[in-house]
Amino acid sequence: MLFALMDCNNFYVSCERAFNPTLEKKPVIVLSNNDGCIISRSSEAKQLSIPMGAPFYQWKAFCVKHQVQVFSSNYELYGDMSQRVMSLLTEFNHNTEIYSIDEAFLLLSTKTSFDELSKLRHTIKMCTGIPISIGVGSTKTLAKIANQMAKTLASGVFFHADQDDYLTRFSVDKIWGVGRRLAAKLNQLNIDTAQQLKDADPEIIRLHFNVTLEKTVRELKGTPCLTLESTQPRKQIISSRSFGKPVTALSDLEEAVSHYMSIAAKKLRSQQSAAQAVYVFLQTNVFKDRLPQYGNGATYPLSAPTSDTRDLISAAKACLRKIYRKTYQYNKAGVMLLDIAPAKTQQYDLLSPVLDDKSSRVMQTIDTINHHLGKNTLFIAAEGITRSWLIKSDKRSLRYTTRWGELPIVFC
Ligand SMILES: [Mg+2]
């Protein structure tokens, strides 16, 4: 068996370019929520030495000077594009583990050829506009290393990172799961490259470090210790955001919390689960330490497990009223769904109504309509209409693939 790691190149920037070809060959960056930090850079932006994760305000003037194209994050677009890439991958190979929004591991037969993977890469580029790199190795750790090599090649595909000459040039801190702190400790033991870690004695590494790093050593030697993990339904679902501006009114907080709950409830239903408790929290801006600070959270146990947005919003509002204090300027709130279990095997309270069929049909109808006609076509009135607390995203591109009103326009 062989492992492959597929990684989308500069994913958020590539999503922007897929719908706006004028961005090709130009420096482009994408910012995090509220336009805070730089979270994706095109290779041209990397060449200008714009650092990953830097606060945007420190680089704003520089970006203007160098004509860097700047975008607010458009997670609706990125999420949808990710799904398109992943579904093409799964079509190619059913043994796929989606590892993050832009990465997936594949389990390949040893007969898989370079040409097949090149073709897959071409298909994904043609169907979605997203460039990808594929690294192949006999373990997941080696596939990750091979992927970094693939990124530097025009072909975008690299087989077998176990070749010693390559591991000798690969610095130890870049290995999957090692990180800067562990690397510093390894450097003290004269282990600077992937090759040196590969040559280390796994038993000694376990004694000095831990069993996870021991596995990394074995994986570098070519013995698979990590297998493909199928996606498990989540035991806890969180939805939280910072606000676009400070919020003080209870009514605004209620809208925001209801909206976050509606997002969480949809996730809950999509994994066919129900929750038995709700947690809500709110927080003032800890970075503005001259202002009075307050943060609190509350839980609300539900009498029966549910995935009905309306019940979950009522519970969330009850939590919010317990913890809300006037006069503070809040900058963040969030909800969490707890005690999640499959919807079919729930235990019901003798005195409460069961998760009735009518409720699940209403929710199913809302989800189906929103799936076909775009997110938030139907929403619960408690989520608010003007939503003045929404995050800032002044520079966001259009949501080309999920909103009818924002479809790309082609001129003939
Ligand atoms: Mg990537």
PDB file of C-alpha atoms in Angstrom, residues 115-339:
ATOM      1  CA  ASP A 115       0.517   9.285 -14.919  1.00  0.00           C
ATOM      2  CA  GLU A 116      -2.703   8.428 -13.084  1.00  0.00           C
ATOM      3  CA  LEU A 117      -1.957  10.996 -10.400  1.00  0.00           C
ATOM      4  CA  SER A 118      -0.974  13.615 -12.988  1.00  0.00           C
ATOM      5  CA  LYS A 119      -4.289  12.991 -14.699  1.00  0.00           C
ATOM      6  CA  LEU A 120      -6.158  13.384 -11.388  1.00  0.00           C
ATOM      7  CA  ARG A 121      -4.362  16.662 -10.797  1.00  0.00           C
ATOM      8  CA  HIS A 122      -5.297  17.848 -14.272  1.00  0.00           C
ATOM      9  CA  THR A 123      -8.963  16.820 -13.787  1.00  0.00           C
ATOM     10  CA  ILE A 124      -9.243  18.722 -10.495  1.00  0.00           C
ATOM     11  CA  LYS A 125      -7.678  21.821 -12.046  1.00  0.00           C
ATOM     12  CA  MET A 126      -9.959  21.618 -15.064  1.00  0.00           C
ATOM     13  CA  CYS A 127     -13.180  21.032 -13.087  1.00  0.00           C
ATOM     14  CA  THR A 128     -12.604  23.412 -10.178  1.00  0.00           C
ATOM     15  CA  GLY A 129      -9.779  25.760 -11.202  1.00  0.00           C
ATOM     16  CA  ILE A 130      -7.821  24.767  -8.078  1.00  0.00           C
ATOM     17  CA  PRO A 131      -4.154  23.710  -8.478  1.00  0.00           C
ATOM     18  CA  ILE A 132      -3.124  20.832  -6.226  1.00  0.00           C
ATOM     19  CA  SER A 133       0.066  18.970  -5.294  1.00  0.00           C
ATOM     20  CA  ILE A 134       0.298  15.256  -4.604  1.00  0.00           C
ATOM     21  CA  GLY A 135       3.033  13.595  -2.568  1.00  0.00           C
ATOM     22  CA  VAL A 136       3.324   9.810  -2.327  1.00  0.00           C
ATOM     23  CA  GLY A 137       5.198   7.697   0.214  1.00  0.00           C
ATOM     24  CA  SER A 138       4.999   4.382   2.015  1.00  0.00           C
ATOM     25  CA  THR A 139       3.660   6.122   5.176  1.00  0.00           C
ATOM     26  CA  LYS A 140       1.563   9.192   5.941  1.00  0.00           C
ATOM     27  CA  THR A 141       4.601  11.061   7.314  1.00  0.00           C
ATOM     28  CA  LEU A 142       6.584  10.352   4.120  1.00  0.00           C
ATOM     29  CA  ALA A 143       3.602  11.376   1.967  1.00  0.00           C
ATOM     30  CA  LYS A 144       3.502  14.713   3.814  1.00  0.00           C
ATOM     31  CA  ILE A 145       7.208  15.247   3.122  1.00  0.00           C
ATOM     32  CA  ALA A 146       6.767  14.211  -0.532  1.00  0.00           C
ATOM     33  CA  ASN A 147       3.991  16.776  -0.831  1.00  0.00           C
ATOM     34  CA  GLN A 148       6.330  19.616   0.090  1.00  0.00           C
ATOM     35  CA  MET A 149       8.676  18.394  -2.637  1.00  0.00           C
ATOM     36  CA  ALA A 150       5.766  18.175  -5.112  1.00  0.00           C
ATOM     37  CA  LYS A 151       4.997  21.859  -4.476  1.00  0.00           C
ATOM     38  CA  THR A 152       8.388  22.835  -5.909  1.00  0.00           C
ATOM     39  CA  LEU A 153       7.943  20.784  -9.106  1.00  0.00           C
ATOM     40  CA  ALA A 154       6.148  21.851 -12.270  1.00  0.00           C
ATOM     41  CA  SER A 155       4.560  18.381 -12.472  1.00  0.00           C
ATOM     42  CA  GLY A 156       3.032  18.851  -8.985  1.00  0.00           C
ATOM     43  CA  VAL A 157       3.426  15.126  -8.239  1.00  0.00           C
ATOM     44  CA  PHE A 158       6.290  13.529  -6.278  1.00  0.00           C
ATOM     45  CA  PHE A 159       6.733   9.838  -5.511  1.00  0.00           C
ATOM     46  CA  HIS A 160       8.671   8.369  -2.611  1.00  0.00           C
ATOM     47  CA  ALA A 161      10.192  10.855  -0.241  1.00  0.00           C
ATOM     48  CA  ASP A 162      12.064   7.948   1.380  1.00  0.00           C
ATOM     49  CA  GLN A 163      15.040   8.599  -0.862  1.00  0.00           C
ATOM     50  CA  ASP A 164      17.866   9.441   1.513  1.00  0.00           C
ATOM     51  CA  ASP A 165      19.307  12.338  -0.490  1.00  0.00           C
ATOM     52  CA  TYR A 166      16.008  14.158  -0.190  1.00  0.00           C
ATOM     53  CA  LEU A 167      15.565  13.464   3.544  1.00  0.00           C
ATOM     54  CA  THR A 168      19.085  14.790   4.140  1.00  0.00           C
ATOM     55  CA  ARG A 169      18.003  18.174   2.777  1.00  0.00           C
ATOM     56  CA  PHE A 170      14.704  18.211   4.680  1.00  0.00           C
ATOM     57  CA  SER A 171      14.941  20.077   7.954  1.00  0.00           C
ATOM     58  CA  VAL A 172      13.551  18.286  11.022  1.00  0.00           C
ATOM     59  CA  ASP A 173      11.200  21.096  12.090  1.00  0.00           C
ATOM     60  CA  LYS A 174       9.245  20.753   8.833  1.00  0.00           C
ATOM     61  CA  ILE A 175       8.293  17.129   9.537  1.00  0.00           C
ATOM     62  CA  TRP A 176       4.612  16.546  10.232  1.00  0.00           C
ATOM     63  CA  GLY A 177       3.951  16.701  13.976  1.00  0.00           C
ATOM     64  CA  VAL A 178       7.446  17.906  14.968  1.00  0.00           C
ATOM     65  CA  GLY A 179       7.093  21.690  15.205  1.00  0.00           C
ATOM     66  CA  ARG A 180       9.571  24.313  16.342  1.00  0.00           C
ATOM     67  CA  ARG A 181       9.771  23.452  20.043  1.00  0.00           C
ATOM     68  CA  LEU A 182      10.425  19.729  19.553  1.00  0.00           C
ATOM     69  CA  ALA A 183      12.866  20.571  16.753  1.00  0.00           C
ATOM     70  CA  ALA A 184      14.909  22.759  19.128  1.00  0.00           C
ATOM     71  CA  LYS A 185      15.209  19.811  21.547  1.00  0.00           C
ATOM     72  CA  LEU A 186      16.149  17.469  18.696  1.00  0.00           C
ATOM     73  CA  ASN A 187      18.789  19.926  17.462  1.00  0.00           C
ATOM     74  CA  GLN A 188      20.442  19.698  20.887  1.00  0.00           C
ATOM     75  CA  LEU A 189      20.822  15.951  20.242  1.00  0.00           C
ATOM     76  CA  ASN A 190      22.415  16.787  16.846  1.00  0.00           C
ATOM     77  CA  ILE A 191      19.295  15.762  14.943  1.00  0.00           C
ATOM     78  CA  ASP A 192      18.796  18.497  12.348  1.00  0.00           C
ATOM     79  CA  THR A 193      17.450  16.692   9.289  1.00  0.00           C
ATOM     80  CA  ALA A 194      14.725  14.179   8.514  1.00  0.00           C
ATOM     81  CA  GLN A 195      17.440  11.682   7.598  1.00  0.00           C
ATOM     82  CA  GLN A 196      19.053  11.999  11.053  1.00  0.00           C
ATOM     83  CA  LEU A 197      15.693  11.472  12.756  1.00  0.00           C
ATOM     84  CA  LYS A 198      15.079   8.456  10.515  1.00  0.00           C
ATOM     85  CA  ASP A 199      18.431   6.998  11.622  1.00  0.00           C
ATOM     86  CA  ALA A 200      17.641   7.534  15.317  1.00  0.00           C
ATOM     87  CA  ASP A 201      16.737   4.604  17.571  1.00  0.00           C
ATOM     88  CA  PRO A 202      12.936   4.646  18.080  1.00  0.00           C
ATOM     89  CA  GLU A 203      13.279   3.265  21.633  1.00  0.00           C
ATOM     90  CA  ILE A 204      15.618   6.076  22.654  1.00  0.00           C
ATOM     91  CA  ILE A 205      13.354   8.660  21.042  1.00  0.00           C
ATOM     92  CA  ARG A 206      10.444   7.291  23.102  1.00  0.00           C
ATOM     93  CA  LEU A 207      12.473   7.567  26.305  1.00  0.00           C
ATOM     94  CA  HIS A 208      13.616  11.131  25.560  1.00  0.00           C
ATOM     95  CA  PHE A 209      10.340  12.351  24.058  1.00  0.00           C
ATOM     96  CA  ASN A 210       7.107  10.420  23.686  1.00  0.00           C
ATOM     97  CA  VAL A 211       5.395   7.628  21.818  1.00  0.00           C
ATOM     98  CA  THR A 212       4.092  10.020  19.132  1.00  0.00           C
ATOM     99  CA  LEU A 213       7.604  10.995  18.057  1.00  0.00           C
ATOM    100  CA  GLU A 214       8.634   7.334  18.206  1.00  0.00           C
ATOM    101  CA  LYS A 215       5.892   6.650  15.660  1.00  0.00           C
ATOM    102  CA  THR A 216       7.244   9.482  13.485  1.00  0.00           C
ATOM    103  CA  VAL A 217      10.692   7.796  13.486  1.00  0.00           C
ATOM    104  CA  ARG A 218       9.166   4.455  12.486  1.00  0.00           C
ATOM    105  CA  GLU A 219       7.126   6.150   9.769  1.00  0.00           C
ATOM    106  CA  LEU A 220      10.278   7.804   8.414  1.00  0.00           C
ATOM    107  CA  LYS A 221      11.838   4.316   8.264  1.00  0.00           C
ATOM    108  CA  GLY A 222       8.864   3.240   6.122  1.00  0.00           C
ATOM    109  CA  THR A 223       6.733   1.326   8.657  1.00  0.00           C
ATOM    110  CA  PRO A 224       3.162   2.666   8.638  1.00  0.00           C
ATOM    111  CA  CYS A 225       1.994   3.496  12.203  1.00  0.00           C
ATOM    112  CA  LEU A 226      -0.816   5.834  11.203  1.00  0.00           C
ATOM    113  CA  THR A 227      -3.752   4.596   9.182  1.00  0.00           C
ATOM    114  CA  LEU A 228      -6.510   6.406   7.335  1.00  0.00           C
ATOM    115  CA  GLU A 229      -9.097   7.721   9.732  1.00  0.00           C
ATOM    116  CA  SER A 230     -12.683   7.795   8.655  1.00  0.00           C
ATOM    117  CA  THR A 231     -14.558  10.880   9.727  1.00  0.00           C
ATOM    118  CA  GLN A 232     -16.385  10.299  12.981  1.00  0.00           C
ATOM    119  CA  PRO A 233     -19.481  12.299  13.843  1.00  0.00           C
ATOM    120  CA  ARG A 234     -18.458  15.158  16.086  1.00  0.00           C
ATOM    121  CA  LYS A 235     -19.149  14.861  19.814  1.00  0.00           C
ATOM    122  CA  GLN A 236     -19.217  18.605  20.238  1.00  0.00           C
ATOM    123  CA  ILE A 237     -20.182  21.336  17.797  1.00  0.00           C
ATOM    124  CA  ILE A 238     -19.055  24.935  18.278  1.00  0.00           C
ATOM    125  CA  SER A 239     -20.100  28.043  16.403  1.00  0.00           C
ATOM    126  CA  SER A 240     -18.616  31.348  17.506  1.00  0.00           C
ATOM    127  CA  ARG A 241     -17.387  34.580  15.966  1.00  0.00           C
ATOM    128  CA  SER A 242     -16.056  37.983  16.901  1.00  0.00           C
ATOM    129  CA  PHE A 243     -18.447  40.808  16.113  1.00  0.00           C
ATOM    130  CA  GLY A 244     -17.719  43.451  13.483  1.00  0.00           C
ATOM    131  CA  LYS A 245     -18.086  46.159  16.172  1.00  0.00           C
ATOM    132  CA  PRO A 246     -18.622  46.168  19.970  1.00  0.00           C
ATOM    133  CA  VAL A 247     -22.137  45.091  20.958  1.00  0.00           C
ATOM    134  CA  THR A 248     -23.952  46.120  24.172  1.00  0.00           C
ATOM    135  CA  ALA A 249     -27.688  45.544  23.565  1.00  0.00           C
ATOM    136  CA  LEU A 250     -29.217  42.243  24.671  1.00  0.00           C
ATOM    137  CA  SER A 251     -31.362  42.189  21.503  1.00  0.00           C
ATOM    138  CA  ASP A 252     -28.248  42.235  19.268  1.00  0.00           C
ATOM    139  CA  LEU A 253     -26.607  39.497  21.319  1.00  0.00           C
ATOM    140  CA  GLU A 254     -29.789  37.415  21.069  1.00  0.00           C
ATOM    141  CA  GLU A 255     -29.743  37.747  17.291  1.00  0.00           C
ATOM    142  CA  ALA A 256     -26.067  36.779  17.064  1.00  0.00           C
ATOM    143  CA  VAL A 257     -26.424  33.790  19.400  1.00  0.00           C
ATOM    144  CA  SER A 258     -29.540  32.635  17.515  1.00  0.00           C
ATOM    145  CA  HIS A 259     -27.669  32.872  14.232  1.00  0.00           C
ATOM    146  CA  TYR A 260     -24.678  30.883  15.544  1.00  0.00           C
ATOM    147  CA  MET A 261     -27.072  28.305  16.943  1.00  0.00           C
ATOM    148  CA  SER A 262     -28.777  27.966  13.593  1.00  0.00           C
ATOM    149  CA  ILE A 263     -25.383  27.214  11.966  1.00  0.00           C
ATOM    150  CA  ALA A 264     -24.545  24.663  14.692  1.00  0.00           C
ATOM    151  CA  ALA A 265     -27.982  23.000  14.447  1.00  0.00           C
ATOM    152  CA  LYS A 266     -27.564  22.499  10.709  1.00  0.00           C
ATOM    153  CA  LYS A 267     -24.212  20.766  11.294  1.00  0.00           C
ATOM    154  CA  LEU A 268     -25.879  18.620  13.948  1.00  0.00           C
ATOM    155  CA  ARG A 269     -28.605  17.510  11.531  1.00  0.00           C
ATOM    156  CA  SER A 270     -26.130  16.875   8.724  1.00  0.00           C
ATOM    157  CA  GLN A 271     -24.448  14.187  10.863  1.00  0.00           C
ATOM    158  CA  GLN A 272     -27.864  12.762  11.896  1.00  0.00           C
ATOM    159  CA  SER A 273     -27.360  13.586  15.552  1.00  0.00           C
ATOM    160  CA  ALA A 274     -29.261  15.298  18.335  1.00  0.00           C
ATOM    161  CA  ALA A 275     -27.945  17.308  21.306  1.00  0.00           C
ATOM    162  CA  GLN A 276     -28.977  17.111  24.929  1.00  0.00           C
ATOM    163  CA  ALA A 277     -27.438  20.307  26.242  1.00  0.00           C
ATOM    164  CA  VAL A 278     -26.556  23.787  25.052  1.00  0.00           C
ATOM    165  CA  TYR A 279     -23.720  26.051  26.213  1.00  0.00           C
ATOM    166  CA  VAL A 280     -23.520  29.777  25.457  1.00  0.00           C
ATOM    167  CA  PHE A 281     -20.639  32.141  26.215  1.00  0.00           C
ATOM    168  CA  LEU A 282     -19.866  35.812  25.742  1.00  0.00           C
ATOM    169  CA  GLN A 283     -16.744  37.896  26.180  1.00  0.00           C
ATOM    170  CA  THR A 284     -15.598  41.526  26.131  1.00  0.00           C
ATOM    171  CA  ASN A 285     -12.464  42.462  24.177  1.00  0.00           C
ATOM    172  CA  VAL A 286      -9.495  41.290  26.284  1.00  0.00           C
ATOM    173  CA  PHE A 287      -7.120  43.404  24.192  1.00  0.00           C
ATOM    174  CA  LYS A 288      -8.885  46.619  25.216  1.00  0.00           C
ATOM    175  CA  ASP A 289      -7.816  46.358  28.851  1.00  0.00           C
ATOM    176  CA  ARG A 290      -8.800  49.932  29.684  1.00  0.00           C
ATOM    177  CA  LEU A 291     -12.465  49.005  29.273  1.00  0.00           C
ATOM    178  CA  PRO A 292     -14.333  47.036  31.984  1.00  0.00           C
ATOM    179  CA  GLN A 293     -13.877  43.308  31.325  1.00  0.00           C
ATOM    180  CA  TYR A 294     -16.431  40.529  31.664  1.00  0.00           C
ATOM    181  CA  GLY A 295     -16.848  37.022  30.301  1.00  0.00           C
ATOM    182  CA  ASN A 296     -19.187  34.251  31.290  1.00  0.00           C
ATOM    183  CA  GLY A 297     -20.906  31.099  30.062  1.00  0.00           C
ATOM    184  CA  ALA A 298     -23.944  29.044  30.962  1.00  0.00           C
ATOM    185  CA  THR A 299     -25.299  25.590  30.171  1.00  0.00           C
ATOM    186  CA  TYR A 300     -28.897  24.611  29.596  1.00  0.00           C
ATOM    187  CA  PRO A 301     -29.774  20.908  29.735  1.00  0.00           C
ATOM    188  CA  LEU A 302     -32.589  19.998  27.357  1.00  0.00           C
ATOM    189  CA  SER A 303     -35.404  17.807  28.633  1.00  0.00           C
ATOM    190  CA  ALA A 304     -35.209  15.703  25.463  1.00  0.00           C
ATOM    191  CA  PRO A 305     -32.517  15.380  22.782  1.00  0.00           C
ATOM    192  CA  THR A 306     -33.247  17.570  19.779  1.00  0.00           C
ATOM    193  CA  SER A 307     -31.862  18.915  16.517  1.00  0.00           C
ATOM    194  CA  ASP A 308     -34.697  21.396  16.003  1.00  0.00           C
ATOM    195  CA  THR A 309     -33.224  24.882  15.509  1.00  0.00           C
ATOM    196  CA  ARG A 310     -36.219  26.487  17.248  1.00  0.00           C
ATOM    197  CA  ASP A 311     -35.784  24.501  20.491  1.00  0.00           C
ATOM    198  CA  LEU A 312     -32.030  25.010  20.456  1.00  0.00           C
ATOM    199  CA  ILE A 313     -32.416  28.778  19.953  1.00  0.00           C
ATOM    200  CA  SER A 314     -34.863  29.005  22.906  1.00  0.00           C
ATOM    201  CA  ALA A 315     -32.360  27.161  25.089  1.00  0.00           C
ATOM    202  CA  ALA A 316     -29.522  29.420  23.906  1.00  0.00           C
ATOM    203  CA  LYS A 317     -31.514  32.553  24.675  1.00  0.00           C
ATOM    204  CA  ALA A 318     -32.280  31.239  28.175  1.00  0.00           C
ATOM    205  CA  CYS A 319     -28.526  30.763  28.741  1.00  0.00           C
ATOM    206  CA  LEU A 320     -27.766  34.220  27.404  1.00  0.00           C
ATOM    207  CA  ARG A 321     -30.246  35.927  29.732  1.00  0.00           C
ATOM    208  CA  LYS A 322     -28.537  34.231  32.703  1.00  0.00           C
ATOM    209  CA  ILE A 323     -25.106  35.611  31.874  1.00  0.00           C
ATOM    210  CA  TYR A 324     -25.871  38.953  30.188  1.00  0.00           C
ATOM    211  CA  ARG A 325     -24.834  42.084  32.123  1.00  0.00           C
ATOM    212  CA  LYS A 326     -25.645  45.594  30.926  1.00  0.00           C
ATOM    213  CA  THR A 327     -23.040  48.299  30.155  1.00  0.00           C
ATOM    214  CA  TYR A 328     -20.262  45.987  28.926  1.00  0.00           C
ATOM    215  CA  GLN A 329     -19.022  46.148  25.351  1.00  0.00           C
ATOM    216  CA  TYR A 330     -18.997  42.586  24.078  1.00  0.00           C
ATOM    217  CA  ASN A 331     -16.838  41.529  21.143  1.00  0.00           C
ATOM    218  CA  LYS A 332     -17.451  37.805  20.947  1.00  0.00           C
ATOM    219  CA  ALA A 333     -20.162  35.246  21.634  1.00  0.00           C
ATOM    220  CA  GLY A 334     -20.604  31.620  20.774  1.00  0.00           C
ATOM    221  CA  VAL A 335     -22.650  28.479  21.245  1.00  0.00           C
ATOM    222  CA  MET A 336     -21.733  24.861  21.804  1.00  0.00           C
ATOM    223  CA  LEU A 337     -23.880  21.769  21.395  1.00  0.00           C
ATOM    224  CA  LEU A 338     -23.083  19.134  24.005  1.00  0.00           C
ATOM    225  CA  ASP A 339     -23.994  15.529  24.770  1.00  0.00           C
TER     226      ASP A 339
END
